[in-house]
Coordinates of C-alpha atoms in Angstrom, one line a residue:
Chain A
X5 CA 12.7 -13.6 18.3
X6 CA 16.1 -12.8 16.7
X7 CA 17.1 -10.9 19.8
X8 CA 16.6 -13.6 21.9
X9 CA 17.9 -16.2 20.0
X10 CA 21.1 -14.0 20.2
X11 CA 20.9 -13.4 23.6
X12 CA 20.6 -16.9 25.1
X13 CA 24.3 -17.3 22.7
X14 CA 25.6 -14.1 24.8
X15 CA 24.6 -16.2 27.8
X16 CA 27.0 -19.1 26.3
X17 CA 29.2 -16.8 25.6
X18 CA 29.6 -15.2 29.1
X19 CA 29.2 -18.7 30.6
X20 CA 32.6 -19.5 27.8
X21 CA 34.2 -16.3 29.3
X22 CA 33.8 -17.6 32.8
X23 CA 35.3 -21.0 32.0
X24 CA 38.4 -19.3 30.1
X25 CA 39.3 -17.0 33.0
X26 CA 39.1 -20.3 35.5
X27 CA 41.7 -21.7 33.2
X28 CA 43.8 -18.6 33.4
X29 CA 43.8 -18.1 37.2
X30 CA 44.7 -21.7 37.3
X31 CA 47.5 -21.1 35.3
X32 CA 48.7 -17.5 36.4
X33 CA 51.7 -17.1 39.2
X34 CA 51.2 -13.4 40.3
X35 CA 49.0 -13.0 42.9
X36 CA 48.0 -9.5 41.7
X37 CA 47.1 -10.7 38.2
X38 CA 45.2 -13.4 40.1
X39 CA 43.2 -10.6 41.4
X40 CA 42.3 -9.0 38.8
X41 CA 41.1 -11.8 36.9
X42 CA 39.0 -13.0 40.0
X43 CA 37.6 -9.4 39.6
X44 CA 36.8 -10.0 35.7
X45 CA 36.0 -13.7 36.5
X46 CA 33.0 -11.6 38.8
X47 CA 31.6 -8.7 36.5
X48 CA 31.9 -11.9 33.6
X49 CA 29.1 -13.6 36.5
X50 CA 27.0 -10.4 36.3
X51 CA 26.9 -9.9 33.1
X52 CA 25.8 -13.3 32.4
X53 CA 23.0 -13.1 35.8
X54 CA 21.4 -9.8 34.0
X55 CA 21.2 -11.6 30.5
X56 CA 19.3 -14.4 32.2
X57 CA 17.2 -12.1 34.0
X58 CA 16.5 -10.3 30.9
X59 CA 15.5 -13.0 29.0
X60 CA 13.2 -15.5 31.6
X61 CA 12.0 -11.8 33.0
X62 CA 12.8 -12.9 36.7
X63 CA 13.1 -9.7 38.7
X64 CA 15.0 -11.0 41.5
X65 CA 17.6 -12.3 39.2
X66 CA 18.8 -8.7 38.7
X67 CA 18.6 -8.1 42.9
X68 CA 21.3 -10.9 42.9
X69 CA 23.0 -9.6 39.8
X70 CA 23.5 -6.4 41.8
X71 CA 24.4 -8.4 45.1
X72 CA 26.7 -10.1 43.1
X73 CA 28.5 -6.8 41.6
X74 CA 28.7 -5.1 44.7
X75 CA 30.4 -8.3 46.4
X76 CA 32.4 -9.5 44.5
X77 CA 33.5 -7.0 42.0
X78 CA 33.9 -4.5 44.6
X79 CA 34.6 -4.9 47.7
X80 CA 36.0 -8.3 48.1
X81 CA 38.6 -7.3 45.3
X82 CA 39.6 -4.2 47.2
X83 CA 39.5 -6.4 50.1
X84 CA 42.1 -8.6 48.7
X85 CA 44.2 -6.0 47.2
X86 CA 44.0 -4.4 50.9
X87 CA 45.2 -7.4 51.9
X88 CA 48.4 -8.4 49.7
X89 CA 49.5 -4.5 50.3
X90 CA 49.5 -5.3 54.1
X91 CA 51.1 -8.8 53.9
X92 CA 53.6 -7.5 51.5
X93 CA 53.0 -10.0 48.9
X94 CA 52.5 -9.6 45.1
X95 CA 54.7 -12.0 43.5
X96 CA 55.5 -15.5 44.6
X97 CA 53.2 -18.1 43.7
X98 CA 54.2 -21.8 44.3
X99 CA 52.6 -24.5 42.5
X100 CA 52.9 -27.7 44.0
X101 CA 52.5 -29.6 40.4
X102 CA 54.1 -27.6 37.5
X103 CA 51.6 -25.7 35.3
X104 CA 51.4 -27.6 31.9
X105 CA 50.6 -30.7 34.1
X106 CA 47.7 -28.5 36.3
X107 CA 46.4 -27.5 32.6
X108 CA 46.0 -31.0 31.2
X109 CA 44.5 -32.3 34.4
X110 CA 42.1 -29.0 33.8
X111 CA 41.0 -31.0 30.4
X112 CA 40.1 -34.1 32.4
X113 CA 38.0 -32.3 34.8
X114 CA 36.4 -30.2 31.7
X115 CA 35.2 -33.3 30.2
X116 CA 34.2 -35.2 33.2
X117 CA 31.7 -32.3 34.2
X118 CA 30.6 -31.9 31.1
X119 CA 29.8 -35.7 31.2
X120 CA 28.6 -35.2 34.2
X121 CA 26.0 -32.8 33.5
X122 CA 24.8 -34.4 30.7
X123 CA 21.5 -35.5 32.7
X124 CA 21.1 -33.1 34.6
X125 CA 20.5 -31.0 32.0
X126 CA 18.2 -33.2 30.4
X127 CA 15.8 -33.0 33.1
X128 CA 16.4 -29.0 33.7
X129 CA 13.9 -27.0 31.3
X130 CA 15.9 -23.5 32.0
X131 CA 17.1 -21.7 29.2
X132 CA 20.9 -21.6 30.2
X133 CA 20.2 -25.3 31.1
X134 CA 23.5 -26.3 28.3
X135 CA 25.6 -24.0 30.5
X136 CA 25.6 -26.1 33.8
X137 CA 28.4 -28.1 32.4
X138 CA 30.9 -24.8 32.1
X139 CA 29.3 -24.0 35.6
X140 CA 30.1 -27.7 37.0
X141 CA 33.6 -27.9 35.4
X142 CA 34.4 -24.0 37.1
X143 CA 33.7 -25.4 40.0
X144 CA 36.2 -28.2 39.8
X145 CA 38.7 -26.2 38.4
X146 CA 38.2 -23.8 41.4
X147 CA 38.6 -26.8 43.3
X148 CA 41.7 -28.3 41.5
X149 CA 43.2 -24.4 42.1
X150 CA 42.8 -24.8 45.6
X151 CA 44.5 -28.3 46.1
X152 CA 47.8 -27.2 44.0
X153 CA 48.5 -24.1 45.6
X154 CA 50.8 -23.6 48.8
X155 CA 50.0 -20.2 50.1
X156 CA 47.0 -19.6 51.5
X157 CA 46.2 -16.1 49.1
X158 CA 45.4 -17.9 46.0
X159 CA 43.6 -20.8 48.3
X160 CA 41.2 -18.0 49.2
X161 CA 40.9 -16.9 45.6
X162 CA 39.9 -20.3 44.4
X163 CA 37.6 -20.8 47.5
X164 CA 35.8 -17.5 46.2
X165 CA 36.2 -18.6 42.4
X166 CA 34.4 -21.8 43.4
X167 CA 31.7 -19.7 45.2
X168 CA 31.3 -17.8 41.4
X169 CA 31.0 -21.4 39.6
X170 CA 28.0 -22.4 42.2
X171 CA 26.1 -19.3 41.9
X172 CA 26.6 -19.9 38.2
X173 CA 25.7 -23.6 38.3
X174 CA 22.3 -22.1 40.3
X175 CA 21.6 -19.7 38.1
X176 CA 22.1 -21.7 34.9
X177 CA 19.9 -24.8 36.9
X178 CA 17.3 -23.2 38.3
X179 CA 17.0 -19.6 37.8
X180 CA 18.9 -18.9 40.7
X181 CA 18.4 -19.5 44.9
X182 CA 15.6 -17.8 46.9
X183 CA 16.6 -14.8 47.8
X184 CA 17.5 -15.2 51.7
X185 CA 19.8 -17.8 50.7
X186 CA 22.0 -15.7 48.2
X187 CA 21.6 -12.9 51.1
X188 CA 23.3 -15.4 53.1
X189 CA 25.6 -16.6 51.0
X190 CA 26.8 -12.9 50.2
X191 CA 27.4 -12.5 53.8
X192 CA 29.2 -15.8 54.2
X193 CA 31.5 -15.1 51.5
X194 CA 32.5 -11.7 52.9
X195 CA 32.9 -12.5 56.5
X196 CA 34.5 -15.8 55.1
X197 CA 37.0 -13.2 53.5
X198 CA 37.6 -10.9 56.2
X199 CA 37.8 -14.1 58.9
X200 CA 40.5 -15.9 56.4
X201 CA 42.3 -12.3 56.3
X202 CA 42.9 -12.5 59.5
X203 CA 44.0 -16.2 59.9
X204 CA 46.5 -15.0 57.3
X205 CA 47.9 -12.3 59.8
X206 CA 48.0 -15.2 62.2
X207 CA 49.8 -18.0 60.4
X208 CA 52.5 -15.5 58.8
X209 CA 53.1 -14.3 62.7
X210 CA 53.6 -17.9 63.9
X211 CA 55.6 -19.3 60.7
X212 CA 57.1 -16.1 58.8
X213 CA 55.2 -17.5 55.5
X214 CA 52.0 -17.8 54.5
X215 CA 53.0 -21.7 53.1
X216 CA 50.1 -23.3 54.9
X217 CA 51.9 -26.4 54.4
X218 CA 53.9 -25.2 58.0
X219 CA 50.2 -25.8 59.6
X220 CA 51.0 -29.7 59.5
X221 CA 54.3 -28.8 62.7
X222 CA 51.1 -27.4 64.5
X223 CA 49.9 -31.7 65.1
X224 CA 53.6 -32.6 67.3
X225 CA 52.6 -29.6 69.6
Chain B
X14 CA 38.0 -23.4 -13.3
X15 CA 36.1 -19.8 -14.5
X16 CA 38.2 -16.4 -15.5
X17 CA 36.9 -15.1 -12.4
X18 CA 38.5 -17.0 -10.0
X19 CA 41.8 -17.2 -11.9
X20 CA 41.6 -13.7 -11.5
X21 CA 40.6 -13.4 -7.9
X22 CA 43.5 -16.2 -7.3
X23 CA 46.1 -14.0 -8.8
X24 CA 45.0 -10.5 -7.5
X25 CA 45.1 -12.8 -3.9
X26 CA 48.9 -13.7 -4.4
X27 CA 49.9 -10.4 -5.8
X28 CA 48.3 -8.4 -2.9
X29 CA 49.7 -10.8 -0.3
X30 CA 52.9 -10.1 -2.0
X31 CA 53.1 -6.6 -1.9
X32 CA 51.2 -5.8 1.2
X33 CA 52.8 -8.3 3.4
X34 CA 56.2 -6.0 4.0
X35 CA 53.3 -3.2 4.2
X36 CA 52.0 -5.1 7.2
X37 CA 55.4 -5.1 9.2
X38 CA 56.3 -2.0 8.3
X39 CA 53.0 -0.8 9.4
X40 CA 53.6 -3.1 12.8
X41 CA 57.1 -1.8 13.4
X42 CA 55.6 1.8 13.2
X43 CA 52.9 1.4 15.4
X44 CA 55.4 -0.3 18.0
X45 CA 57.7 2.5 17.8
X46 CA 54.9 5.5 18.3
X47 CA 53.7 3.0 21.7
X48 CA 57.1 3.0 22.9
X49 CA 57.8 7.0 22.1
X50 CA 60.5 6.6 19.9
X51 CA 60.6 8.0 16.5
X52 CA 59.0 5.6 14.0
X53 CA 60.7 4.2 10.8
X54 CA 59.0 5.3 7.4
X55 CA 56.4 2.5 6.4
X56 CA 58.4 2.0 3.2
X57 CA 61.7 0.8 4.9
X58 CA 61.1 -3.2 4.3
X59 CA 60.2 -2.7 0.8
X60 CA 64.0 -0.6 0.3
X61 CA 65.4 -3.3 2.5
X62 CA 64.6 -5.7 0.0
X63 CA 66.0 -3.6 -2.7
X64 CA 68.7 -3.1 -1.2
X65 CA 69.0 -7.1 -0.1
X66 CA 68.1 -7.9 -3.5
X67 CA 70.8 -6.0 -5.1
X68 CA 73.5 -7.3 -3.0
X69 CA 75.8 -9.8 -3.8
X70 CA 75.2 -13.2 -1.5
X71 CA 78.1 -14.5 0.1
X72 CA 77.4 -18.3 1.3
X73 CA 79.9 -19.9 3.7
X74 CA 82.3 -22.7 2.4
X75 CA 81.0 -25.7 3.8
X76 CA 77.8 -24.8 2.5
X77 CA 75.6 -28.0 1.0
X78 CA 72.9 -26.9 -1.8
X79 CA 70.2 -27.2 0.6
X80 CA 71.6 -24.3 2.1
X81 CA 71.2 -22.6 -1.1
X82 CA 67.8 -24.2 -1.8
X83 CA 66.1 -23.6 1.4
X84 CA 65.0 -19.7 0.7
X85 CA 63.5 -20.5 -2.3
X86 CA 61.9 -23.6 -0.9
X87 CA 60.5 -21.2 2.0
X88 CA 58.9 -18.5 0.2
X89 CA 57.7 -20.6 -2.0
X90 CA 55.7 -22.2 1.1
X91 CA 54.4 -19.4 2.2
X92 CA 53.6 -17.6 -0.8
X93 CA 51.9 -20.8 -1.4
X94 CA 49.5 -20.4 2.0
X95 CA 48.8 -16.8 1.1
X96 CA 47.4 -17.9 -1.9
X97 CA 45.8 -20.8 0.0
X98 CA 44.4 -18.6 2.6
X99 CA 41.1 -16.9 1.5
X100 CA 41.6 -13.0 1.9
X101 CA 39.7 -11.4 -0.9
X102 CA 37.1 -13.8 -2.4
X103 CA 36.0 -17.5 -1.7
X104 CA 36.4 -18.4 -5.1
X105 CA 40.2 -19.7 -5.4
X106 CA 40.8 -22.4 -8.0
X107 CA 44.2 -23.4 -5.4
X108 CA 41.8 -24.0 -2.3
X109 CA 41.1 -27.2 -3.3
X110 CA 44.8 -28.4 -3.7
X111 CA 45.3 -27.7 0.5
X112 CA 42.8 -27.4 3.1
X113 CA 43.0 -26.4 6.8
X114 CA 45.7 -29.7 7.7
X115 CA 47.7 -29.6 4.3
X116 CA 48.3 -25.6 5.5
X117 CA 49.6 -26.6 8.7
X118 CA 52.1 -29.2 7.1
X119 CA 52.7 -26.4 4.7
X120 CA 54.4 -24.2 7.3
X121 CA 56.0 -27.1 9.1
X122 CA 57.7 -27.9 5.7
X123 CA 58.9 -24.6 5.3
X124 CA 60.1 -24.7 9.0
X125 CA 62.1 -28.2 8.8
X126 CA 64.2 -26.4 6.0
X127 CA 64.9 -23.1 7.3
X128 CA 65.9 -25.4 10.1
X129 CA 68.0 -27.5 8.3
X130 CA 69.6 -25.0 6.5
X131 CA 70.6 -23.3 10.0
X132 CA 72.5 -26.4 11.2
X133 CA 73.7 -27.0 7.7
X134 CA 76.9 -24.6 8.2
X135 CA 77.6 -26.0 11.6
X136 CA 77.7 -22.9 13.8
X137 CA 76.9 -23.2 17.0
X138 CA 74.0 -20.3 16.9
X139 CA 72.6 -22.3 13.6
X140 CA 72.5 -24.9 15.7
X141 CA 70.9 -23.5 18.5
X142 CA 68.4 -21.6 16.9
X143 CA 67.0 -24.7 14.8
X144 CA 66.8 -26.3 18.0
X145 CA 64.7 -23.9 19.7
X146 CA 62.6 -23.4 16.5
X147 CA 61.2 -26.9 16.5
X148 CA 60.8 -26.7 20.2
X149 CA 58.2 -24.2 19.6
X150 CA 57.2 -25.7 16.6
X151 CA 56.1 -28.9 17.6
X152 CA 54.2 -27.2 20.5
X153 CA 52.7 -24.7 18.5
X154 CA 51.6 -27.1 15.8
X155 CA 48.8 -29.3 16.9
X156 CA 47.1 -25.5 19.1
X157 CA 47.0 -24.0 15.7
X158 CA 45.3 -27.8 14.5
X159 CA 43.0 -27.7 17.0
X160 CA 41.8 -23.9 16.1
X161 CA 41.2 -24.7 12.8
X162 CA 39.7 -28.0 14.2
X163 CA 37.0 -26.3 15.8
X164 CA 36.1 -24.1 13.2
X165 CA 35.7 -27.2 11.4
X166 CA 33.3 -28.4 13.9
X167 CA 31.1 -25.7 13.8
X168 CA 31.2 -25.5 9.3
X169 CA 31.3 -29.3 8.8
X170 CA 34.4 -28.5 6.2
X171 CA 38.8 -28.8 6.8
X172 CA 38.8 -26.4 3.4
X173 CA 39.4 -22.9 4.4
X174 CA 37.2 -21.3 1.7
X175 CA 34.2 -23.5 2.7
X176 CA 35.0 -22.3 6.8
X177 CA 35.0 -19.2 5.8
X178 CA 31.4 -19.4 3.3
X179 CA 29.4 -20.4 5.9
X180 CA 30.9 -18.5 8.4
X181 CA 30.9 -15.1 6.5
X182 CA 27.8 -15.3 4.4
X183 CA 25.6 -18.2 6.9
X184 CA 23.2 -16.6 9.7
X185 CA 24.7 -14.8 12.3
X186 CA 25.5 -16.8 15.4
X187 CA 27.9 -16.3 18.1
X188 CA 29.8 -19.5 18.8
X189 CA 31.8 -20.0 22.5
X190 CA 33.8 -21.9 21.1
X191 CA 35.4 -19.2 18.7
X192 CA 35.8 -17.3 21.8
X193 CA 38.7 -19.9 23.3
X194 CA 40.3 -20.4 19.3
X195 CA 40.4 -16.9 19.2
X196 CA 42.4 -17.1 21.9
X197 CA 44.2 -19.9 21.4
X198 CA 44.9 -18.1 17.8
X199 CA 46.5 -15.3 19.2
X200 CA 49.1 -17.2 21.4
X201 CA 50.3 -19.6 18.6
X202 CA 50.2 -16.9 15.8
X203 CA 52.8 -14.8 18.7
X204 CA 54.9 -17.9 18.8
X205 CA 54.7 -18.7 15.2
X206 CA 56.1 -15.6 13.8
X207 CA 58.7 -14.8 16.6
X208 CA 56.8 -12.1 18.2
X209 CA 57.7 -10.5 21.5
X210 CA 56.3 -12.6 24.6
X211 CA 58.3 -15.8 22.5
X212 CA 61.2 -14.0 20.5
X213 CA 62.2 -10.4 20.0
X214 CA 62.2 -9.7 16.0
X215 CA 64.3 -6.7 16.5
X216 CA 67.6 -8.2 18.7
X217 CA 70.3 -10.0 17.6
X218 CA 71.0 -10.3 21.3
X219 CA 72.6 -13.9 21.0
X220 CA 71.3 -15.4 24.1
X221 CA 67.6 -14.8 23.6
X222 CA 67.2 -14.8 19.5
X223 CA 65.1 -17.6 18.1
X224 CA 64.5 -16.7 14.0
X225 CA 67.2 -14.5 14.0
X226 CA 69.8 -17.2 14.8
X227 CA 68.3 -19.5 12.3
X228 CA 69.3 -16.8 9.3
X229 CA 72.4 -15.2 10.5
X230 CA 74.2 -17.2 8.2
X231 CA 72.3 -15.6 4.9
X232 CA 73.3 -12.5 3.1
X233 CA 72.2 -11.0 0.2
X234 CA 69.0 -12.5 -2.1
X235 CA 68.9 -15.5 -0.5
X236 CA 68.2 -13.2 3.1
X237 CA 65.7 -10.7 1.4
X238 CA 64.0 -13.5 0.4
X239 CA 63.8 -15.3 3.7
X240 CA 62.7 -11.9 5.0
X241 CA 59.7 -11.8 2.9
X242 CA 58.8 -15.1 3.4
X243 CA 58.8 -13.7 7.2
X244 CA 56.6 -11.2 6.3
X245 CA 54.1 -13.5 4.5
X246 CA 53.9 -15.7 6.6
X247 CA 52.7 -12.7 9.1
X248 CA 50.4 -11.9 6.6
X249 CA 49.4 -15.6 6.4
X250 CA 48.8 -15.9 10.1
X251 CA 47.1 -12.8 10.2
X252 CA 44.6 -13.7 7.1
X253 CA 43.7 -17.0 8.6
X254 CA 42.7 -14.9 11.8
X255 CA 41.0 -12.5 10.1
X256 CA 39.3 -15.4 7.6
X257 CA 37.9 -17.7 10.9
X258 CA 37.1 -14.7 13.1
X259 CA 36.4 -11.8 11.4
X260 CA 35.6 -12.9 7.7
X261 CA 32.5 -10.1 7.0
X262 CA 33.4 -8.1 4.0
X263 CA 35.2 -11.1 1.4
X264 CA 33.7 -11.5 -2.1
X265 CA 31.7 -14.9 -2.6
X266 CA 31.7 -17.0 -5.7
X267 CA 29.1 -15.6 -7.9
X268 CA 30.5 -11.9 -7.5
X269 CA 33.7 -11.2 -9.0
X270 CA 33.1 -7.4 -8.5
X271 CA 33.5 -8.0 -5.0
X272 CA 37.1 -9.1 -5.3
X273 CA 38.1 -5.7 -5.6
X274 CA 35.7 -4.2 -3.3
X275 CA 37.0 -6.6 -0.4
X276 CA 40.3 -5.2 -0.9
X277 CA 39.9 -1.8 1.0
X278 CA 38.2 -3.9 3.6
X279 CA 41.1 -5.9 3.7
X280 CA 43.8 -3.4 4.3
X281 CA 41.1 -1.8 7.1
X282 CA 41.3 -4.9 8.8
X283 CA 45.1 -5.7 9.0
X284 CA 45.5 -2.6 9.9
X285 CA 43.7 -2.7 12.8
X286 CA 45.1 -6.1 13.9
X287 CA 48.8 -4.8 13.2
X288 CA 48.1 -2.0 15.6
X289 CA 46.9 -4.3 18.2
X290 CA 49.4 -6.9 17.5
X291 CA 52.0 -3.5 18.5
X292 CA 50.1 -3.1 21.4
X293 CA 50.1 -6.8 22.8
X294 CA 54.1 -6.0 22.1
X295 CA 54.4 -3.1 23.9
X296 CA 52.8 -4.8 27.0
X297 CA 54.2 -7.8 27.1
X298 CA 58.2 -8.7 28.2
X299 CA 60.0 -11.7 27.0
X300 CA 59.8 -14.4 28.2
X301 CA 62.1 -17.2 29.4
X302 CA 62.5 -20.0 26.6
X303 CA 61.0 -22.5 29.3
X304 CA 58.3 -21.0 30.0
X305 CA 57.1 -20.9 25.8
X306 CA 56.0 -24.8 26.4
X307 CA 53.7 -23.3 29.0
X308 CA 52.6 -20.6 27.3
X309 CA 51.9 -23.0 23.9
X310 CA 50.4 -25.5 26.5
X311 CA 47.7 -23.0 27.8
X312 CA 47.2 -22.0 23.9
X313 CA 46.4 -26.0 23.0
X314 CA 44.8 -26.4 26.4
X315 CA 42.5 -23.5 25.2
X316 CA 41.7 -24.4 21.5
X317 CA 40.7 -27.8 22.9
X318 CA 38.4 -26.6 25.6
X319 CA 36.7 -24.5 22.4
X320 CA 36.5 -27.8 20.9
X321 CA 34.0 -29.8 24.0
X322 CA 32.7 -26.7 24.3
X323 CA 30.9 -26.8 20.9
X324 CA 30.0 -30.6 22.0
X325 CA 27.8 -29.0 25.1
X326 CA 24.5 -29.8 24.6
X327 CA 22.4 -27.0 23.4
X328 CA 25.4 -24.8 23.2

């Protein structure tokens, strides 16, 4: 009984871990560092995916776990580091609002989703049912990451970063999605990756930057 | 008040005395093995002092006597706080004269006067540097509140002894919220005591100094004892760390014998955070003076995240 009172506060924990490393990538400048944080914001995921499994002894929680470590501590990572080698980019991050400001809205959406989830979780009997909040506010955060950013590399980051707050939101819900649809989702996410790669290529050959703000010359054509 | 904790209170001040040069010795020669040069002997702030103490102090012309009053002022501050802090026992007769807030004004008192003294002479570095100081002072001020706020939260007490009772010697829990004051913690306690990614302690690179421009002016006894008050207040900083996040091992009120007993564990545990504070030095460059509000803006951005998180529900 100890164990799993302990256990359901690693849950918490993780679920904390995951909210802290949104709120670093939303603050952090270097794509590379942006990275690798993405990469700890996943294995963070799976660590808390196994927990839950462990404690609520649903099997197919670990299949996604391991779906879940293979995608997007693996090989999307190495995808994106792929990526910024080819591209030639590692450094420049512009922010369109300046970073203290980014943080401080960050606190608004924190406690808005947390507000938000309040009744949800009242009617959800899970035992990570108090974490849908960190979930809810990672997505927003993902979200807010996506809309102050210029190029289109950390865009895709928080794109996938928002895909890690709705598997956690699922997860902490409702013991996760059937298992065809996290299949799916898996597969989205990686051919979103490779598809967005590619558009990359494309917009640096027709502008000479990856500033996606350049797209908006594309309407006078 | 019992003999017990007179004595726990006074063994309290005299170790934070003596180890606190201890500490940045021991944090100076861990920084030097990481960065493969030949390390200084772990004595050398201790015969700094001597020497200090031994020379004669020369103060400028102009000087007013709060230049002359403000080292005295400021290690009485902080070796006020280190006997404030808990670090051996829980049973301190002080405690109850400051808790958690009074602390925090404690170190802003002591930094108004080191500042004041700076721009007392009139140079332009004083000047500067006591300008830059309260920059990162008022920024790093209401983080280090909100830390100690939510450990508050989660012991229903702002006095340090009665955070660290129920933390230390309640049932074992593991609180999210610690997880983002811990964080938090660390970047105020680098800004606070002018460590690497805020201020270099070892330049006197004009451009880039932040404490060392505030006592270039002192010489003699009046600078050994602003460079103990340094060191305590590392030692402070790194006892109120130690006391909300790692307080296993201090005496409680009905066992005096402890007192000494927690000593040993004590020393274990700076230790071990002086090597990694070296580490987090080694790793980490400088950074710009305007990018420290950012950096003190993520740390109170952080502490008060820790802070809803403990209001989740369930959580």
């Amino acid at each position: 009984m100890m164990m799993q009172a302990y256990l359901i506060q690693s849950i918490n924990l993780f679920a904390s871990a995951l909210l802290l490393l949104s709120f670093a990538m939303l603050s952090q400048r270097r794509i590379l560092t942006l990275i690798h944080l993405f990469t700890l914001q996943g294995a963070a995921l799976v660590a808390a995916t196994v927990v839950v499994a462990y404690v609520t002894d649903q099997h197919h929680l670990y299949y996604s776990a391991a779906i879940t470590l293979v995608t997007k501590v693996f090989v999307i990572p190495l995808l994106l580091h792929r990526l910024i080698d080819r591209l030639n980019i590692k450094w420049d991050v512009e922010t369109l609002i300046n970073i203290p400001t980014t943080m401080l809205i960050g606190i608004l959406l924190v406690v808005f989703a947390f507000n938000l989830a309040l009744p949800i979780v009242k009617l959800s009997s899970s035992i990570a049912h108090s974490t849908l909040g960190i979930a809810l506010a990672c997505v927003l955060l993902s979200f807010m990451m996506m809309i102050t950013r210029a190029k289109a590399v950390p865009q895709v980051i928080g794109f996938l970063s928002m895909e890690n707050g709705l598997f956690f939101a699922a997860t902490a819900a409702t013991y996760g999605m059937p298992m065809v649809v996290e299949f799916g989702i898996a597969f989205d996410v990686l051919v979103g990756v490779f598809i967005l790669g590619v558009f990359m290529f494309q917009i640096r050959e027709q502008f000479d930057s990856l500033d996606i703000r350049h797209l908006e010359k594309l309407k006078d054509d | 008040m019992s003999w017990s904790g007179l004595f726990s209170q006074l063994l309290e001040i005299a170790v934070a005395l003596l180890l606190a040069p201890l500490l940045t010795g021991w944090v100076n020669q861990c920084r030097a093995w990481l960065q493969n040069k030949s390390a200084p002997s772990l004595m050398l702030q201790y015969r700094m002092l001597r020497k200090l103490f031994h020379k004669e102090s020369v103060v400028a012309e102009h000087a007013s006597p709060l230049f002359r009053a403000a080292p005295y002022i400021v290690f009485g501050c902080m070796a006020l706080a280190s006997g404030i802090i808990p670090t051996l026992s829980t049973d301190l007769p002080l405690s109850p004269a400051a808790d958690a807030i009074a602390l925090v004004g404690l170190f802003a008192f002591a930094r108004v006067f080191i500042s004041l003294a700076a721009m007392d002479i009139g140079t332009a570095f004083g000047t500067m540097g006591a300008r830059r100081e309260m920059l990162i002072g008022f920024l790093a001020e209401p983080a280090l509140l909100m830390v100690l706020f939510s450990a508050s939260l989660i012991t229903q007490s702002t006095s340090l002894t009665g955070i660290v009772e129920t933390l230390a010697h309640g049932k074992f829990t593991i609180y999210p919220s610690m997880a983002f004051a811990g964080v938090a913690f660390t970047l105020v306690s680098l800004a606070e005591n002018a460590r690497v990614p805020v201020d270099n302690p070892s330049t006197h690179l004009e451009l880039t100094m932040i404490h060392e421009a505030l006592i270039l002016e002192y010489s003699g006894r009046h600078l050994a004892l602003i460079e103990w008050a340094g060191s305590l207040k590392m030692f402070a900083y790194s006892c109120i760390g130690l006391a909300l996040f790692f307080p296993w091992g201090m005496a409680e009120v009905d066992a005096p014998g402890a007192t000494i007993l927690a000593l040993p564990v004590l020393v274990f545990k700076l230790a071990i955070g002086g090597a990694l504070l070296a580490l987090i030095e080694t790793v980490s460059a400088k950074m710009r003076i305007f990018r420290v509000p950012e950096f003190l803006a993520t740390a109170f951005m952080l502490a008060v995240i820790g802070m809803l998180v403990h209001f989740l529900p369930g959580a």
